Amino acid sequence: MEQVSSTGRPVQITVTDGYELRGFKGDTPVTFIRAEFNQAVLGDSAKITVSSEGTAKYNFTSSFEFNPEGGITLDDLAHKPVFLTMTEVLPKEKKQKDEKTLIVGQAVVDLLPLVEGESSFETMVPLHPVLGSPLEPLQPGIKQCSLEVKVSVAEPLLTTAQILGGNLLKVTLEAAYSVPESFIPIGPLQNYMVSLQVPSAGEKDYTIFFKNGTLKLGGEREPVPRPKKWPIANILAPGANNIPDAFIVGGPYEEEDGELNHPEDREFRNQSESIKKRITWDLESRCYLDPPAVVSFQKRIADCRLWPVEITRVPLVTAPKGKTAKFDKMDDENSLSFHGVAYVNMVPLLYPGVKRIRGAFHVHPYIDSIVYEKTKCLFSVFRDTGHNLIPNNKIGGVNSPLSKPVISKNLKEEKIVRKNMEERPRPGDVQASSIKSQSSDTPLETESSLNHNPEGQQYVEAGTYIVLEIQLDKALVPKRMPEELARRVKEMIPPRPPLTRRTGGAQKAVSDYHMQIKSISRVILDEYHRMFGKQVAKLDSDIDSETLEEQKCQLNYELNCSGKYFAFKEQLKHAVVKIVREKYLKTTPFESQETLQTFISELYVFLVDQMHVALNQTMPDDVQGAVSTIHMSSEQLRLFAFEAEVNENFEMAEVYYEERLVREPQNLEHWLDYGAFCLLTQDNTKAQECFRKALSLNQNHIHSLLLCGVLAVLLENYEQAEVFFEDATCLEPTNVVAWTLLGLYYEIQNNDIRMEMAFHEALKQLQARVTKQKSTGTLLEIPVEEGGKVTVESSLGICRMASGSSTGALKVDAPTGPTAPSSILDELLEEPSKLQLQLQEPVLSVQSQDPTISQRPSNQFAKEISTKREASKCQDSSIFLHPTPYGVSQTSTIFMETIRFLMKVNAVQYVHRVLAHELLCPQGGPSCEYYLVLAQTHLLKKDFAKAEECLQQAAQMDYLNPNVWGLKGHLYFLSGNHAEAKACYERTVSFVVDASEMHFIFLRLGHIYLEDKEYEKAKKTYLQACKRSPSCLTWLGLGIACYRLEEITEAEDALSEANALNNNNAEVWAYLALVSLKAGRQLEAEQAYKYTKKLNLKDETLLAEIHMLQETVGFGNPSF
């Protein structure tokens, strides 16, 4: 390290001008300025007459020598200001030998800029009036009396190494609240003192003292903000006690770092800080730490997390007149009373980026053995080092105006004090008297007396606590900036370039309108053919006008009653709005109703003309040749993939996931779902690719960052994992899961301090969220995942079906609903307010998430299913796709929230570590949800015995939890005990509140009913499943139940739905073959049988049934 020059360097303080000055006598008083520093007078200025405008030019320069090797040090500059006292010289009266002087005011110059590396600075310091001074008190908005001061040194006092490696420590003691009742303001005066030891370079410690606390009876809160004060006594002007630009601002209890920051402490703190006794200091003490001291400071925190802050009171003793005050050490020790200690957790200062801790800390009685056990501190500052070094009478930083300008004497006394402090016993040099003798099991004689502190015990009984703030100029552990984290993420995963913007315009808007008209016309023709097809075929072309008019009325009636008319109007609305916006450029509200009506008339004519153009382009061959297809939505594909996962048909699941990616490669949710699937199949490398692909689409997506971090940990890329987790916490500081995962990462790295920091922040954010919910009066559900993404998997859906089951995987999309032309335009344009609302907001194309299925309208059964599904599709689909965990308490823990997130993405390898934390967490423990998650992990490993034990524990804790019974049903189903599984499923279905996953409960319960030949129950169960979340498996089960009940027509409709969703399911083709054989349709029976053989039906019993029926009816097998 660079060495500071051993020779002293002068620090010059120049007072140039004074403004708005006043005196006791006359408008032009004669004044001079006295400069004082470190209890010594630096010099007096010349006597200057103040002008009538209140200004004076002093041009007075004084100086002192900065010498870190035995004189004034950086530490002195940090916490000792320069005092400038303005004194008025009164005119001499007759027969008066000496001049009389009166102190007018005092200014304070903070030398902190010199400690921060500056070589000079200028400042305008206010001149604070003393009591009885003619100067105006400081008021905002009014010109104040002030002095212009320049401070300079020849070169900066700090070397480059000190600037880079040094630090400035500020300790603010605010108050001690709820002090013992025995503290009374009457009687002998008491000096209330607090001390804190700070490690500095080498073996020497620096002790910070706060003296002269003020005892108050309470009754009102301390105001905030309020100024911080210099820890110096005998300041002449009351206003000069305040440190410039330094205030105590307070803050919410929950955001503090101390001990009383929990919601249950709020009421006690409110009472203590408003109506109970307190001792106030409001003092700020500063300490400069050079680079070796910073290292020592950091090491001391790591070695001793808790630091002792001592508090005591000492009676003020006034020396007899004419004698100096002498204090005997033994008398001082006897006068030491109410000796207490607060244990301040300094570890947060080792958290990355943390520069400040503030909080309330309980005061305990000072007992040596306990203090040593907690802090490894062997001595008391007040007792063992001799508190006679801290005189009871008020010593201060400013002498009287008659102080002698002698610096050497004060420095000499200070050296003696420091020498005595250095000679005190050091930790490790001697053993504390409270430590037991090594040769005996009994404590030393002095231990009993030291362990007995009845006065200190009163702090505990009163609930006394001190509010303390410790602040550093620079964080001990630098925190990576968000920009750096984002840059590193960008380097690891380059962002994918955005897709080219699709160009629109008037021509495309009209083209889209034509397309919608054609689509609606086809649907109307189909409806007409269904209603009057046979009649038209009989009459051929001999249809009179009356018949056509009658058919038109019936068609309109049917369209209105079925709701298709409304659907047609909704289908056209988007196309019409695009024409208005793109062709007519109308994007703002109309100025008047007349203008609106004129525009609507013009628009109507245009739309009708374009409708005729579109209808003329639609040829009959085109209508007849159209092949109806069922389009699968993204959510349906996700459902089918999930079904395939549960049935352990991973190849089919992968097909569905890949199809979703092919359709929407820019949708990051699809990549996340595929990555979660790869985690399930333990293909971690592929999962990492998927999560990184998602992150490349949006580098600010929290879930993608977290999952990239999880995979980096699993693949042991720890440096990358830290970057991902830190970036997530920077982008969303309120994310509980992000902080928890960061803490788990630090645990793997054996970094206990940072682990503690991350868990503490996660808990803080969780408490803040709960507090916000309570304050707003809303009772919110615990989110399944942070950030809003809710996947199809639930807490019960990860139980895989054993191979050989009759359930498979599927494929689907919901077609756009039918809609109708000419008359719809009338109604659409009759609603100008709705149209105007559409024009004011951008139109977004929203794809429905409801798995609606296009069905054949051949009979009443299909209509009934369609009606039920339409009536409940929004509610039931949302229940399935967004399950709400039952029995989850509102006061969830940070670890349980993380477990839910990890289970949703199949990161089971990570879950066990979090479960261990949940078990040991004070707010957690073995809960019902804990055992449910543990049971899931055992089911994934096919460890049915352990899973059953966990479910038994869960049932004991919450017998009415439907999730428990649902998971027990899955357990028995997978282990082959279908009778017990049936009982559990039936109990789950009978609950008023659904389990978080009902889809597979219905599927498996229906499967068991089919096995037990309870076909009516199977039909009802599969009907419920079709209504909630239709899929190939639900329609197949319904078709089988109807077939066994000899309801052939209904069975055919259900099987047709299943086949439309997945035409690669051999079992669907097999039952279609049976239905066709029963119905006597040879061609269809042969085609269905052909696909049954082609797709390799594995159910030999079903195949034998088909062969037997073929022999009975005499057809169906072309190989006969």
Tab-separated table of N, CA, C and O in Angstrom, residues 638-727:
chain	number	residue	atom	x	y	z
A	638	ARG	N	-51.607	-29.005	-25.381
A	638	ARG	CA	-50.945	-29.140	-24.088
A	638	ARG	C	-51.638	-30.198	-23.239
A	638	ARG	O	-50.984	-30.999	-22.560
A	639	LEU	N	-52.960	-30.218	-23.276
A	639	LEU	CA	-53.713	-31.217	-22.528
A	639	LEU	C	-53.422	-32.620	-23.037
A	639	LEU	O	-53.196	-33.550	-22.254
A	640	PHE	N	-53.414	-32.783	-24.358
A	640	PHE	CA	-53.176	-34.113	-24.922
A	640	PHE	C	-51.761	-34.593	-24.605
A	640	PHE	O	-51.536	-35.773	-24.320
A	641	ALA	N	-50.805	-33.662	-24.657
A	641	ALA	CA	-49.432	-34.031	-24.308
A	641	ALA	C	-49.347	-34.456	-22.842
A	641	ALA	O	-48.650	-35.412	-22.491
A	642	PHE	N	-50.068	-33.744	-21.998
A	642	PHE	CA	-50.049	-34.084	-20.573
A	642	PHE	C	-50.658	-35.461	-20.331
A	642	PHE	O	-50.167	-36.238	-19.511
A	643	GLU	N	-51.749	-35.765	-21.041
A	643	GLU	CA	-52.336	-37.099	-20.916
A	643	GLU	C	-51.348	-38.170	-21.338
A	643	GLU	O	-51.228	-39.222	-20.689
A	644	ALA	N	-50.632	-37.912	-22.419
A	644	ALA	CA	-49.642	-38.884	-22.873
A	644	ALA	C	-48.520	-39.038	-21.845
A	644	ALA	O	-48.020	-40.145	-21.623
A	645	GLU	N	-48.115	-37.939	-21.201
A	645	GLU	CA	-47.103	-38.023	-20.139
A	645	GLU	C	-47.566	-38.942	-19.022
A	645	GLU	O	-46.833	-39.839	-18.575
A	646	VAL	N	-48.772	-38.719	-18.555
A	646	VAL	CA	-49.273	-39.480	-17.423
A	646	VAL	C	-49.397	-40.960	-17.775
A	646	VAL	O	-49.177	-41.833	-16.933
A	647	ASN	N	-49.728	-41.225	-19.017
A	647	ASN	CA	-49.841	-42.619	-19.459
A	647	ASN	C	-48.497	-43.219	-19.853
A	647	ASN	O	-48.450	-44.337	-20.383
A	648	GLU	N	-47.420	-42.431	-19.633
A	648	GLU	CA	-46.056	-42.859	-19.959
A	648	GLU	C	-45.874	-43.138	-21.444
A	648	GLU	O	-45.023	-43.921	-21.841
A	649	ASN	N	-46.690	-42.487	-22.258
A	649	ASN	CA	-46.525	-42.559	-23.709
A	649	ASN	C	-45.724	-41.321	-24.127
A	649	ASN	O	-46.240	-40.368	-24.695
A	650	PHE	N	-44.431	-41.368	-23.800
A	650	PHE	CA	-43.593	-40.181	-23.962
A	650	PHE	C	-43.362	-39.826	-25.434
A	650	PHE	O	-43.181	-38.654	-25.761
A	651	GLU	N	-43.375	-40.824	-26.312
A	651	GLU	CA	-43.192	-40.516	-27.731
A	651	GLU	C	-44.344	-39.671	-28.257
A	651	GLU	O	-44.127	-38.687	-28.975
A	652	MET	N	-45.569	-40.064	-27.916
A	652	MET	CA	-46.719	-39.290	-28.364
A	652	MET	C	-46.725	-37.906	-27.720
A	652	MET	O	-47.055	-36.903	-28.365
A	653	ALA	N	-46.350	-37.801	-26.426
A	653	ALA	CA	-46.285	-36.499	-25.765
A	653	ALA	C	-45.295	-35.591	-26.475
A	653	ALA	O	-45.562	-34.400	-26.680
A	654	GLU	N	-44.163	-36.147	-26.855
A	654	GLU	CA	-43.163	-35.340	-27.550
A	654	GLU	C	-43.688	-34.834	-28.886
A	654	GLU	O	-43.403	-33.705	-29.293
A	655	VAL	N	-44.495	-35.667	-29.569
A	655	VAL	CA	-45.079	-35.242	-30.843
A	655	VAL	C	-45.952	-34.004	-30.641
A	655	VAL	O	-45.885	-33.034	-31.406
A	656	TYR	N	-46.777	-34.023	-29.592
A	656	TYR	CA	-47.653	-32.882	-29.341
A	656	TYR	C	-46.852	-31.639	-28.975
A	656	TYR	O	-47.166	-30.527	-29.420
A	657	TYR	N	-45.831	-31.797	-28.134
A	657	TYR	CA	-45.011	-30.635	-27.772
A	657	TYR	C	-44.324	-30.049	-28.999
A	657	TYR	O	-44.251	-28.827	-29.170
A	658	GLU	N	-43.816	-30.908	-29.857
A	658	GLU	CA	-43.133	-30.420	-31.055
A	658	GLU	C	-44.103	-29.754	-32.009
A	658	GLU	O	-43.749	-28.786	-32.696
A	659	GLU	N	-45.335	-30.280	-32.067
A	659	GLU	CA	-46.322	-29.641	-32.950
A	659	GLU	C	-46.647	-28.230	-32.458
A	659	GLU	O	-46.811	-27.311	-33.264
A	660	ARG	N	-46.726	-28.062	-31.160
A	660	ARG	CA	-46.947	-26.717	-30.630
A	660	ARG	C	-45.804	-25.775	-31.023
A	660	ARG	O	-46.024	-24.609	-31.366
A	661	LEU	N	-44.581	-26.272	-30.967
A	661	LEU	CA	-43.428	-25.438	-31.315
A	661	LEU	C	-43.415	-25.101	-32.797
A	661	LEU	O	-43.021	-23.990	-33.180
A	662	VAL	N	-43.826	-26.059	-33.631
A	662	VAL	CA	-43.859	-25.793	-35.075
A	662	VAL	C	-44.889	-24.708	-35.378
A	662	VAL	O	-44.667	-23.834	-36.209
A	663	ARG	N	-46.016	-24.770	-34.672
A	663	ARG	CA	-47.062	-23.774	-34.912
A	663	ARG	C	-46.639	-22.385	-34.452
A	663	ARG	O	-46.845	-21.401	-35.153
A	664	GLU	N	-46.097	-22.304	-33.259
A	664	GLU	CA	-45.737	-20.999	-32.685
A	664	GLU	C	-44.318	-21.058	-32.132
A	664	GLU	O	-44.119	-21.165	-30.924
A	665	PRO	N	-43.330	-21.001	-32.998
A	665	PRO	CA	-41.941	-21.104	-32.509
A	665	PRO	C	-41.515	-19.909	-31.672
A	665	PRO	O	-40.526	-19.989	-30.949
A	666	GLN	N	-42.249	-18.798	-31.745
A	666	GLN	CA	-41.883	-17.607	-30.972
A	666	GLN	C	-42.585	-17.548	-29.621
A	666	GLN	O	-42.420	-16.578	-28.879
A	667	ASN	N	-43.367	-18.561	-29.289
A	667	ASN	CA	-44.069	-18.585	-28.011
A	667	ASN	C	-43.182	-19.253	-26.968
A	667	ASN	O	-42.973	-20.471	-26.987
A	668	LEU	N	-42.660	-18.468	-26.050
A	668	LEU	CA	-41.706	-19.024	-25.078
A	668	LEU	C	-42.368	-19.997	-24.108
A	668	LEU	O	-41.693	-20.883	-23.555
A	669	GLU	N	-43.691	-19.872	-23.883
A	669	GLU	CA	-44.364	-20.817	-22.990
A	669	GLU	C	-44.300	-22.235	-23.556
A	669	GLU	O	-44.204	-23.203	-22.803
A	670	HIS	N	-44.356	-22.360	-24.869
A	670	HIS	CA	-44.253	-23.687	-25.490
A	670	HIS	C	-42.875	-24.296	-25.230
A	670	HIS	O	-42.764	-25.504	-24.967
A	671	TRP	N	-41.845	-23.458	-25.297
A	671	TRP	CA	-40.492	-23.959	-25.032
A	671	TRP	C	-40.337	-24.363	-23.562
A	671	TRP	O	-39.680	-25.371	-23.255
A	672	LEU	N	-40.948	-23.596	-22.673
A	672	LEU	CA	-40.867	-23.951	-21.259
A	672	LEU	C	-41.592	-25.271	-20.979
A	672	LEU	O	-41.103	-26.099	-20.201
A	673	ASP	N	-42.752	-25.463	-21.599
A	673	ASP	CA	-43.483	-26.720	-21.400
A	673	ASP	C	-42.690	-27.908	-21.933
A	673	ASP	O	-42.637	-28.969	-21.304
A	674	TYR	N	-42.078	-27.718	-23.088
A	674	TYR	CA	-41.282	-28.806	-23.653
A	674	TYR	C	-40.067	-29.088	-22.772
A	674	TYR	O	-39.685	-30.250	-22.559
A	675	GLY	N	-39.457	-28.032	-22.231
A	675	GLY	CA	-38.327	-28.228	-21.325
A	675	GLY	C	-38.730	-28.961	-20.064
A	675	GLY	O	-37.999	-29.826	-19.557
A	676	ALA	N	-39.924	-28.643	-19.524
A	676	ALA	CA	-40.412	-29.359	-18.347
A	676	ALA	C	-40.635	-30.832	-18.668
A	676	ALA	O	-40.359	-31.709	-17.836
A	677	PHE	N	-41.106	-31.123	-19.868
A	677	PHE	CA	-41.274	-32.520	-20.288
A	677	PHE	C	-39.917	-33.233	-20.358
A	677	PHE	O	-39.781	-34.388	-19.931
A	678	CYS	N	-38.923	-32.538	-20.879
A	678	CYS	CA	-37.585	-33.137	-20.955
A	678	CYS	C	-37.016	-33.390	-19.555
A	678	CYS	O	-36.305	-34.377	-19.331
A	679	LEU	N	-37.330	-32.510	-18.607
A	679	LEU	CA	-36.915	-32.755	-17.225
A	679	LEU	C	-37.572	-34.021	-16.679
A	679	LEU	O	-36.953	-34.787	-15.936
A	680	LEU	N	-38.823	-34.245	-17.054
A	680	LEU	CA	-39.520	-35.446	-16.597
A	680	LEU	C	-38.859	-36.702	-17.134
A	680	LEU	O	-38.728	-37.700	-16.426
A	681	THR	N	-38.423	-36.631	-18.380
A	681	THR	CA	-37.764	-37.792	-18.985
A	681	THR	C	-36.272	-37.829	-18.667
A	681	THR	O	-35.546	-38.656	-19.231
A	682	GLN	N	-35.824	-36.894	-17.787
A	682	GLN	CA	-34.436	-36.814	-17.326
A	682	GLN	C	-33.446	-36.537	-18.457
A	682	GLN	O	-32.295	-36.942	-18.404
A	683	ASP	N	-33.934	-35.840	-19.478
A	683	ASP	CA	-33.054	-35.385	-20.544
A	683	ASP	C	-32.673	-33.937	-20.233
A	683	ASP	O	-33.200	-32.985	-20.815
A	684	ASN	N	-31.749	-33.782	-19.284
A	684	ASN	CA	-31.424	-32.449	-18.780
A	684	ASN	C	-30.785	-31.558	-19.839
A	684	ASN	O	-31.011	-30.342	-19.859
A	685	THR	N	-29.997	-32.141	-20.699
A	685	THR	CA	-29.334	-31.340	-21.732
A	685	THR	C	-30.353	-30.729	-22.675
A	685	THR	O	-30.282	-29.543	-23.020
A	686	LYS	N	-31.329	-31.535	-23.078
A	686	LYS	CA	-32.364	-31.020	-23.973
A	686	LYS	C	-33.240	-30.015	-23.262
A	686	LYS	O	-33.673	-29.011	-23.848
A	687	ALA	N	-33.509	-30.261	-21.984
A	687	ALA	CA	-34.295	-29.299	-21.207
A	687	ALA	C	-33.579	-27.958	-21.133
A	687	ALA	O	-34.207	-26.895	-21.243
A	688	GLN	N	-32.265	-28.006	-20.950
A	688	GLN	CA	-31.501	-26.761	-20.906
A	688	GLN	C	-31.610	-26.004	-22.228
A	688	GLN	O	-31.778	-24.781	-22.246
A	689	GLU	N	-31.556	-26.723	-23.338
A	689	GLU	CA	-31.698	-26.079	-24.642
A	689	GLU	C	-33.050	-25.389	-24.766
A	689	GLU	O	-33.155	-24.274	-25.283
A	690	CYS	N	-34.102	-26.060	-24.288
A	690	CYS	CA	-35.442	-25.482	-24.382
A	690	CYS	C	-35.555	-24.215	-23.545
A	690	CYS	O	-36.090	-23.192	-23.992
A	691	PHE	N	-35.066	-24.269	-22.317
A	691	PHE	CA	-35.166	-23.100	-21.438
A	691	PHE	C	-34.327	-21.943	-21.978
A	691	PHE	O	-34.727	-20.775	-21.867
A	692	ARG	N	-33.189	-22.247	-22.556
A	692	ARG	CA	-32.362	-21.172	-23.123
A	692	ARG	C	-33.012	-20.600	-24.379
A	692	ARG	O	-32.867	-19.413	-24.669
A	693	LYS	N	-33.728	-21.455	-25.104
A	693	LYS	CA	-34.447	-20.953	-26.279
A	693	LYS	C	-35.523	-19.978	-25.839
A	693	LYS	O	-35.713	-18.919	-26.450
A	694	ALA	N	-36.220	-20.348	-24.765
A	694	ALA	CA	-37.248	-19.446	-24.245
A	694	ALA	C	-36.636	-18.131	-23.775
A	694	ALA	O	-37.187	-17.047	-24.021
A	695	LEU	N	-35.489	-18.211	-23.124
A	695	LEU	CA	-34.828	-17.004	-22.636
A	695	LEU	C	-34.336	-16.133	-23.783
A	695	LEU	O	-34.316	-14.905	-23.678
A	696	SER	N	-33.955	-16.755	-24.888
A	696	SER	CA	-33.513	-15.966	-26.037
A	696	SER	C	-34.661	-15.172	-26.646
A	696	SER	O	-34.446	-14.138	-27.265
A	697	LEU	N	-35.895	-15.656	-26.454
A	697	LEU	CA	-37.051	-14.920	-26.964
A	697	LEU	C	-37.374	-13.713	-26.102
A	697	LEU	O	-37.876	-12.707	-26.587
A	698	ASN	N	-37.120	-13.821	-24.808
A	698	ASN	CA	-37.366	-12.699	-23.892
A	698	ASN	C	-36.387	-12.808	-22.735
A	698	ASN	O	-36.571	-13.608	-21.822
A	699	GLN	N	-35.350	-11.998	-22.767
A	699	GLN	CA	-34.296	-12.110	-21.768
A	699	GLN	C	-34.686	-11.478	-20.430
A	699	GLN	O	-33.904	-11.535	-19.490
A	700	ASN	N	-35.884	-10.950	-20.343
A	700	ASN	CA	-36.385	-10.434	-19.067
A	700	ASN	C	-37.464	-11.334	-18.480
A	700	ASN	O	-38.132	-10.935	-17.527
A	701	HIS	N	-37.629	-12.526	-19.043
A	701	HIS	CA	-38.665	-13.434	-18.548
A	701	HIS	C	-38.133	-14.173	-17.324
A	701	HIS	O	-37.149	-14.904	-17.390
A	702	ILE	N	-38.809	-13.959	-16.188
A	702	ILE	CA	-38.294	-14.456	-14.914
A	702	ILE	C	-38.256	-15.975	-14.881
A	702	ILE	O	-37.259	-16.572	-14.459
A	703	HIS	N	-39.324	-16.634	-15.320
A	703	HIS	CA	-39.353	-18.100	-15.245
A	703	HIS	C	-38.259	-18.722	-16.095
A	703	HIS	O	-37.646	-19.719	-15.704
A	704	SER	N	-38.016	-18.141	-17.253
A	704	SER	CA	-36.950	-18.677	-18.108
A	704	SER	C	-35.594	-18.548	-17.417
A	704	SER	O	-34.775	-19.473	-17.452
A	705	LEU	N	-35.352	-17.391	-16.788
A	705	LEU	CA	-34.096	-17.200	-16.067
A	705	LEU	C	-33.953	-18.210	-14.930
A	705	LEU	O	-32.887	-18.827	-14.754
A	706	LEU	N	-35.018	-18.392	-14.160
A	706	LEU	CA	-34.952	-19.317	-13.029
A	706	LEU	C	-34.714	-20.746	-13.499
A	706	LEU	O	-33.915	-21.477	-12.903
A	707	LEU	N	-35.402	-21.144	-14.558
A	707	LEU	CA	-35.245	-22.520	-15.033
A	707	LEU	C	-33.866	-22.734	-15.661
A	707	LEU	O	-33.284	-23.814	-15.532
A	708	CYS	N	-33.343	-21.713	-16.313
A	708	CYS	CA	-31.961	-21.818	-16.810
A	708	CYS	C	-30.997	-21.978	-15.634
A	708	CYS	O	-30.037	-22.748	-15.711
A	709	GLY	N	-31.266	-21.247	-14.544
A	709	GLY	CA	-30.424	-21.387	-13.359
A	709	GLY	C	-30.536	-22.764	-12.732
A	709	GLY	O	-29.533	-23.364	-12.325
A	710	VAL	N	-31.750	-23.302	-12.654
A	710	VAL	CA	-31.946	-24.648	-12.090
A	710	VAL	C	-31.193	-25.686	-12.909
A	710	VAL	O	-30.509	-26.563	-12.357
A	711	LEU	N	-31.303	-25.586	-14.236
A	711	LEU	CA	-30.592	-26.566	-15.086
A	711	LEU	C	-29.086	-26.393	-14.988
A	711	LEU	O	-28.342	-27.375	-15.031
A	712	ALA	N	-28.636	-25.145	-14.841
A	712	ALA	CA	-27.198	-24.936	-14.692
A	712	ALA	C	-26.687	-25.584	-13.408
A	712	ALA	O	-25.595	-26.161	-13.389
A	713	VAL	N	-27.475	-25.544	-12.350
A	713	VAL	CA	-27.083	-26.213	-11.105
A	713	VAL	C	-27.075	-27.725	-11.301
A	713	VAL	O	-26.131	-28.415	-10.890
A	714	LEU	N	-28.113	-28.252	-11.942
A	714	LEU	CA	-28.184	-29.702	-12.153
A	714	LEU	C	-27.034	-30.202	-13.023
A	714	LEU	O	-26.551	-31.323	-12.845
A	715	LEU	N	-26.590	-29.355	-13.959
A	715	LEU	CA	-25.472	-29.725	-14.835
A	715	LEU	C	-24.142	-29.222	-14.294
A	715	LEU	O	-23.126	-29.291	-14.988
A	716	GLU	N	-24.159	-28.675	-13.055
A	716	GLU	CA	-22.966	-28.231	-12.336
A	716	GLU	C	-22.244	-27.076	-13.028
A	716	GLU	O	-21.032	-26.937	-12.912
A	717	ASN	N	-22.997	-26.232	-13.729
A	717	ASN	CA	-22.435	-24.989	-14.272
A	717	ASN	C	-22.752	-23.864	-13.288
A	717	ASN	O	-23.627	-23.021	-13.512
A	718	TYR	N	-22.041	-23.879	-12.147
A	718	TYR	CA	-22.435	-23.041	-11.026
A	718	TYR	C	-22.263	-21.550	-11.303
A	718	TYR	O	-23.053	-20.730	-10.836
A	719	GLU	N	-21.238	-21.190	-12.043
A	719	GLU	CA	-21.029	-19.767	-12.320
A	719	GLU	C	-22.182	-19.207	-13.143
A	719	GLU	O	-22.687	-18.117	-12.870
A	720	GLN	N	-22.630	-19.965	-14.132
A	720	GLN	CA	-23.775	-19.516	-14.928
A	720	GLN	C	-25.045	-19.471	-14.084
A	720	GLN	O	-25.867	-18.565	-14.235
A	721	ALA	N	-25.204	-20.451	-13.202
A	721	ALA	CA	-26.399	-20.485	-12.356
A	721	ALA	C	-26.507	-19.214	-11.519
A	721	ALA	O	-27.591	-18.636	-11.383
A	722	GLU	N	-25.384	-18.773	-10.960
A	722	GLU	CA	-25.416	-17.564	-10.138
A	722	GLU	C	-25.833	-16.357	-10.950
A	722	GLU	O	-26.608	-15.513	-10.485
A	723	VAL	N	-25.353	-16.270	-12.188
A	723	VAL	CA	-25.720	-15.143	-13.046
A	723	VAL	C	-27.221	-15.150	-13.320
A	723	VAL	O	-27.905	-14.116	-13.222
A	724	PHE	N	-27.772	-16.323	-13.637
A	724	PHE	CA	-29.205	-16.410	-13.941
A	724	PHE	C	-30.045	-16.029	-12.724
A	724	PHE	O	-30.996	-15.236	-12.829
A	725	PHE	N	-29.713	-16.585	-11.567
A	725	PHE	CA	-30.504	-16.308	-10.369
A	725	PHE	C	-30.393	-14.842	-9.956
A	725	PHE	O	-31.387	-14.207	-9.584
A	726	GLU	N	-29.193	-14.281	-10.006
A	726	GLU	CA	-29.016	-12.871	-9.621
A	726	GLU	C	-29.761	-11.952	-10.587
A	726	GLU	O	-30.363	-10.958	-10.171
A	727	ASP	N	-29.711	-12.286	-11.865
A	727	ASP	CA	-30.412	-11.460	-12.846
A	727	ASP	C	-31.918	-11.490	-12.589
A	727	ASP	O	-32.608	-10.474	-12.714
